[in-house]
Amino acid sequence: AQTVTQSQPEMSVQEAETVTLSCTYDTSESDYYLFWYKQPPSRQMILVIRQEAYKQQNATENRFSVNFQKAAKSFSLKISDSQLGDAAMYFCAYDRGSNSGYALNFGKGTSLLVTP
Amino acid sequence: GAVVSQHPSWVICKSGTSVKIECRSLDFQATTMFWYRQFPKKSLMLMATSNEGSKATYEQGVEKDKFLINHASLTLSTLTVTSAHPEDSSFYICSARPAGELTGELFFGEGSRLTVL
């Protein structure tokens, strides 16, 4: 089974500071995709960043970056210069691939609180 | 980015009735759509994969006779909760990616909150 584990139910960060959200996954595949999605109170799922496993370079999107450690099956999200609008649930997700219709498996999520 | 729209955004129904939720891809065609269920403060659980022109593929433990999925066109998939009961109350989210793009970003609808009295 391709499981995604987020071990931090809640995290808190001060505005302008940096926070790292953890994610580990389990797979026997060698090529796959990983994602971080954000779900604000509106419940709309928004893509934050994605990583292709065959790419060694860590993905970066403005203030968001990942630390992808393929051998350790770890995929953490770093948010720099945190803003109040970053407060949301963050879900790590794994692309299940062709055997499962390319659906995404999600972790349990991390609730991020941003304090002024 | 691509837009996925769900309707209704919220619905309240009586126990025993059926409710239909629509999921539309507004600016792209989708041969595959995915239906997820989310309980309060919980993760998204995949219910089924909706395939245009063919039967949906249900995840283990999901009752296909209770959660009817129809994907009659390349822009519309529907989820019908039949004979709804209070335990079916939940937040249902659909998602899709453009046809031909097997992997990559999934675009999500706004979700539909179902409350069964």
Short mmCIF file of C-alpha atoms in Angstrom, two decimals:
data_model
loop_
_atom_site.label_atom_id
_atom_site.label_comp_id
_atom_site.label_asym_id
_atom_site.label_seq_id
_atom_site.Cartn_x
_atom_site.Cartn_y
_atom_site.Cartn_z
CA ALA A 1 0.00 0.00 0.00
CA GLN A 2 1.18 3.49 -0.81
CA THR A 3 0.73 5.37 2.43
CA VAL A 4 1.44 9.00 3.22
CA THR A 5 2.26 9.99 6.78
CA GLN A 6 2.15 13.46 8.25
CA SER A 7 3.22 13.25 11.86
CA GLN A 8 2.44 16.83 12.84
CA PRO A 9 -1.30 17.39 13.38
CA GLU A 10 -0.69 21.06 14.20
CA MET A 11 2.10 23.54 13.74
CA SER A 12 2.43 27.18 14.67
CA VAL A 13 4.68 29.87 13.21
CA GLN A 14 5.08 33.57 13.71
CA GLU A 15 4.57 35.90 10.84
CA ALA A 16 7.74 36.37 8.77
CA GLU A 17 9.33 33.26 10.26
CA THR A 18 10.06 29.92 8.61
CA VAL A 19 8.29 26.64 9.26
CA THR A 20 8.81 23.11 7.98
CA LEU A 21 6.04 20.56 7.60
CA SER A 22 7.01 16.90 7.53
CA CYS A 23 5.82 14.15 5.25
CA THR A 24 6.96 10.59 4.68
CA TYR A 25 5.57 8.07 2.25
CA ASP A 26 5.84 4.45 1.39
CA THR A 27 6.15 3.12 -2.13
CA SER A 28 7.92 0.47 -4.15
CA GLU A 29 7.83 2.57 -7.31
CA SER A 30 10.88 4.35 -8.65
CA ASP A 31 9.12 7.10 -10.57
CA TYR A 32 6.22 9.00 -9.11
CA TYR A 33 4.94 12.44 -8.21
CA LEU A 34 4.53 14.10 -4.83
CA PHE A 35 2.45 17.13 -4.00
CA TRP A 36 1.66 19.59 -1.25
CA TYR A 37 -1.87 20.95 -1.27
CA LYS A 38 -3.28 23.72 0.89
CA GLN A 39 -6.86 23.77 2.14
CA PRO A 40 -7.87 27.13 3.64
CA PRO A 41 -11.11 27.57 5.61
CA SER A 42 -12.97 27.89 2.31
CA ARG A 43 -12.18 24.16 1.82
CA GLN A 44 -10.92 24.77 -1.73
CA MET A 45 -7.87 22.58 -2.39
CA ILE A 46 -4.98 24.57 -3.84
CA LEU A 47 -1.75 23.15 -5.20
CA VAL A 48 1.27 24.56 -3.38
CA ILE A 49 4.11 22.66 -4.99
CA ARG A 50 4.92 19.37 -6.69
CA GLN A 51 7.97 17.20 -7.12
CA GLU A 52 8.78 14.57 -9.70
CA ALA A 53 10.72 11.75 -8.13
CA TYR A 54 13.19 11.36 -10.96
CA LYS A 55 14.28 14.98 -10.56
CA GLN A 56 17.00 15.34 -7.95
CA GLN A 57 16.59 19.08 -7.67
CA ASN A 58 14.19 20.19 -4.97
CA ALA A 59 11.15 22.07 -6.25
CA THR A 60 10.70 25.72 -5.32
CA GLU A 61 7.74 28.06 -5.75
CA ASN A 62 8.44 31.53 -4.38
CA ARG A 63 8.32 31.21 -0.56
CA PHE A 64 7.62 27.49 -0.71
CA SER A 65 10.27 24.84 -1.17
CA VAL A 66 10.61 21.16 -0.54
CA ASN A 67 13.32 18.93 0.84
CA PHE A 68 12.93 15.72 -1.13
CA GLN A 69 14.95 12.79 0.17
CA LYS A 70 14.10 9.90 -2.13
CA ALA A 71 16.07 7.23 -0.32
CA ALA A 72 14.49 8.19 2.98
CA LYS A 73 11.07 8.63 1.33
CA SER A 74 10.75 12.02 2.91
CA PHE A 75 9.11 15.09 1.38
CA SER A 76 9.01 18.09 3.70
CA LEU A 77 7.62 21.53 2.90
CA LYS A 78 9.37 24.69 3.97
CA ILE A 79 7.46 27.94 4.11
CA SER A 80 9.66 31.02 4.36
CA ASP A 81 8.57 34.50 5.42
CA SER A 82 5.25 33.11 6.65
CA GLN A 83 2.19 35.24 6.06
CA LEU A 84 -1.19 35.29 7.77
CA GLY A 85 -2.72 33.98 4.56
CA ASP A 86 -0.64 30.84 4.83
CA ALA A 87 -2.82 29.62 7.70
CA ALA A 88 -4.56 26.49 6.45
CA MET A 89 -4.53 22.71 6.44
CA TYR A 90 -1.63 21.35 4.44
CA PHE A 91 -1.85 17.94 2.86
CA CYS A 92 0.99 15.91 1.45
CA ALA A 93 -0.08 13.68 -1.44
CA TYR A 94 1.32 10.85 -3.53
CA ASP A 95 0.30 10.03 -7.09
CA ARG A 96 -0.80 6.42 -7.10
CA GLY A 97 0.26 5.86 -10.66
CA SER A 98 -1.23 3.83 -13.50
CA ASN A 99 -2.28 0.87 -11.40
CA SER A 100 -4.66 3.08 -9.48
CA GLY A 101 -5.90 5.48 -12.12
CA TYR A 102 -3.45 8.23 -11.16
CA ALA A 103 -5.51 9.29 -8.15
CA LEU A 104 -3.79 10.97 -5.23
CA ASN A 105 -3.36 9.48 -1.78
CA PHE A 106 -3.36 12.12 0.92
CA GLY A 107 -1.79 12.28 4.35
CA LYS A 108 -3.87 13.23 7.37
CA GLY A 109 -2.85 16.85 7.11
CA THR A 110 -1.11 19.44 9.23
CA SER A 111 -3.00 22.45 10.51
CA LEU A 112 -0.78 25.52 10.27
CA LEU A 113 -1.47 28.47 12.52
CA VAL A 114 0.25 31.77 11.72
CA THR A 115 0.47 34.26 14.56
CA PRO A 116 1.10 38.00 14.18
CA GLY B 1 -5.33 27.16 -13.94
CA ALA B 2 -8.07 24.78 -14.93
CA VAL B 3 -11.42 25.19 -13.19
CA VAL B 4 -13.58 22.48 -11.68
CA SER B 5 -17.01 23.42 -10.39
CA GLN B 6 -19.30 21.50 -8.07
CA HIS B 7 -22.98 21.96 -7.49
CA PRO B 8 -24.62 22.26 -5.07
CA SER B 9 -22.08 23.63 -2.60
CA TRP B 10 -24.26 22.52 0.25
CA VAL B 11 -27.41 20.45 0.57
CA ILE B 12 -29.64 19.32 3.40
CA CYS B 13 -31.92 16.35 2.88
CA LYS B 14 -34.13 14.01 4.81
CA SER B 15 -33.05 10.50 5.65
CA GLY B 16 -34.04 8.06 2.93
CA THR B 17 -33.93 10.51 0.05
CA SER B 18 -31.35 10.64 -2.73
CA VAL B 19 -29.05 13.52 -3.50
CA LYS B 20 -27.13 14.25 -6.69
CA ILE B 21 -23.90 16.24 -6.77
CA GLU B 22 -22.51 17.50 -10.06
CA CYS B 23 -18.87 18.01 -10.93
CA ARG B 24 -18.00 19.96 -14.07
CA SER B 25 -14.69 20.78 -15.68
CA LEU B 26 -15.33 24.24 -17.06
CA ASP B 27 -12.40 24.87 -19.38
CA PHE B 28 -11.00 21.44 -20.12
CA GLN B 29 -12.10 17.93 -20.93
CA ALA B 30 -11.58 15.20 -18.38
CA THR B 31 -11.73 11.50 -19.21
CA THR B 32 -11.19 10.73 -15.55
CA MET B 33 -12.54 12.42 -12.46
CA PHE B 34 -12.04 11.46 -8.83
CA TRP B 35 -14.51 11.64 -5.97
CA TYR B 36 -13.21 12.16 -2.45
CA ARG B 37 -14.93 12.29 0.91
CA GLN B 38 -13.68 14.40 3.78
CA PHE B 39 -14.88 14.22 7.38
CA PRO B 40 -14.39 17.27 9.64
CA LYS B 41 -10.72 17.96 10.30
CA LYS B 42 -9.78 14.76 8.50
CA SER B 43 -8.01 13.84 5.32
CA LEU B 44 -9.46 13.28 1.88
CA MET B 45 -10.41 9.67 1.28
CA LEU B 46 -10.72 8.50 -2.31
CA MET B 47 -14.14 7.01 -2.93
CA ALA B 48 -14.01 6.22 -6.62
CA THR B 49 -12.49 6.97 -9.98
CA SER B 50 -15.04 8.11 -12.54
CA ASN B 51 -14.27 7.13 -16.12
CA GLU B 52 -16.01 8.79 -19.05
CA GLY B 53 -18.21 6.35 -20.90
CA SER B 54 -17.55 3.41 -18.60
CA LYS B 55 -18.17 2.19 -15.09
CA ALA B 56 -16.56 3.87 -12.14
CA THR B 57 -13.87 2.13 -10.16
CA TYR B 58 -14.68 2.10 -6.45
CA GLU B 59 -12.26 1.93 -3.59
CA GLN B 60 -12.48 -0.99 -1.22
CA GLY B 61 -15.22 -0.50 1.33
CA VAL B 62 -17.20 2.03 -0.72
CA GLU B 63 -20.71 0.84 -1.51
CA LYS B 64 -21.22 1.22 -5.24
CA ASP B 65 -24.99 0.85 -4.90
CA LYS B 66 -25.15 3.70 -2.40
CA PHE B 67 -22.77 6.05 -4.17
CA LEU B 68 -23.75 6.00 -7.83
CA ILE B 69 -21.31 7.66 -10.18
CA ASN B 70 -22.06 8.62 -13.75
CA HIS B 71 -19.56 10.20 -16.13
CA ALA B 72 -21.64 10.71 -19.23
CA SER B 73 -19.56 13.40 -20.89
CA LEU B 74 -16.01 14.69 -20.91
CA THR B 75 -16.97 17.63 -18.70
CA LEU B 76 -19.49 16.19 -16.26
CA SER B 77 -19.46 13.56 -13.57
CA THR B 78 -22.24 13.09 -11.04
CA LEU B 79 -22.32 11.45 -7.64
CA THR B 80 -25.69 10.32 -6.36
CA VAL B 81 -26.02 9.38 -2.73
CA THR B 82 -28.96 7.01 -2.67
CA SER B 83 -31.21 6.48 0.34
CA ALA B 84 -29.07 8.87 2.33
CA HIS B 85 -28.67 8.41 6.07
CA PRO B 86 -27.12 10.67 8.71
CA GLU B 87 -23.83 8.76 8.53
CA ASP B 88 -23.53 9.85 4.90
CA SER B 89 -23.26 13.46 6.05
CA SER B 90 -19.87 14.66 4.90
CA PHE B 91 -17.95 16.95 2.60
CA TYR B 92 -17.64 15.53 -0.91
CA ILE B 93 -14.96 16.83 -3.25
CA CYS B 94 -14.40 16.04 -6.90
CA SER B 95 -11.21 16.52 -8.84
CA ALA B 96 -9.91 16.13 -12.35
CA ARG B 97 -7.00 16.78 -14.62
CA PRO B 98 -7.12 17.57 -18.35
CA ALA B 99 -7.52 14.65 -20.72
CA GLY B 100 -4.18 13.36 -21.89
CA GLU B 101 -2.40 14.44 -18.73
CA LEU B 102 -2.09 11.21 -16.79
CA THR B 103 -0.08 12.69 -13.98
CA GLY B 104 0.45 16.09 -12.54
CA GLU B 105 -1.74 18.53 -10.74
CA LEU B 106 -5.27 17.55 -9.85
CA PHE B 107 -7.77 20.41 -9.97
CA PHE B 108 -10.40 20.35 -7.28
CA GLY B 109 -13.97 21.50 -7.07
CA GLU B 110 -15.14 23.69 -4.24
CA GLY B 111 -16.69 20.73 -2.48
CA SER B 112 -20.27 19.88 -1.53
CA ARG B 113 -21.37 19.66 2.06
CA LEU B 114 -24.12 17.10 2.56
CA THR B 115 -26.18 17.07 5.74
CA VAL B 116 -28.69 14.27 6.17
CA LEU B 117 -31.31 14.84 8.84
#
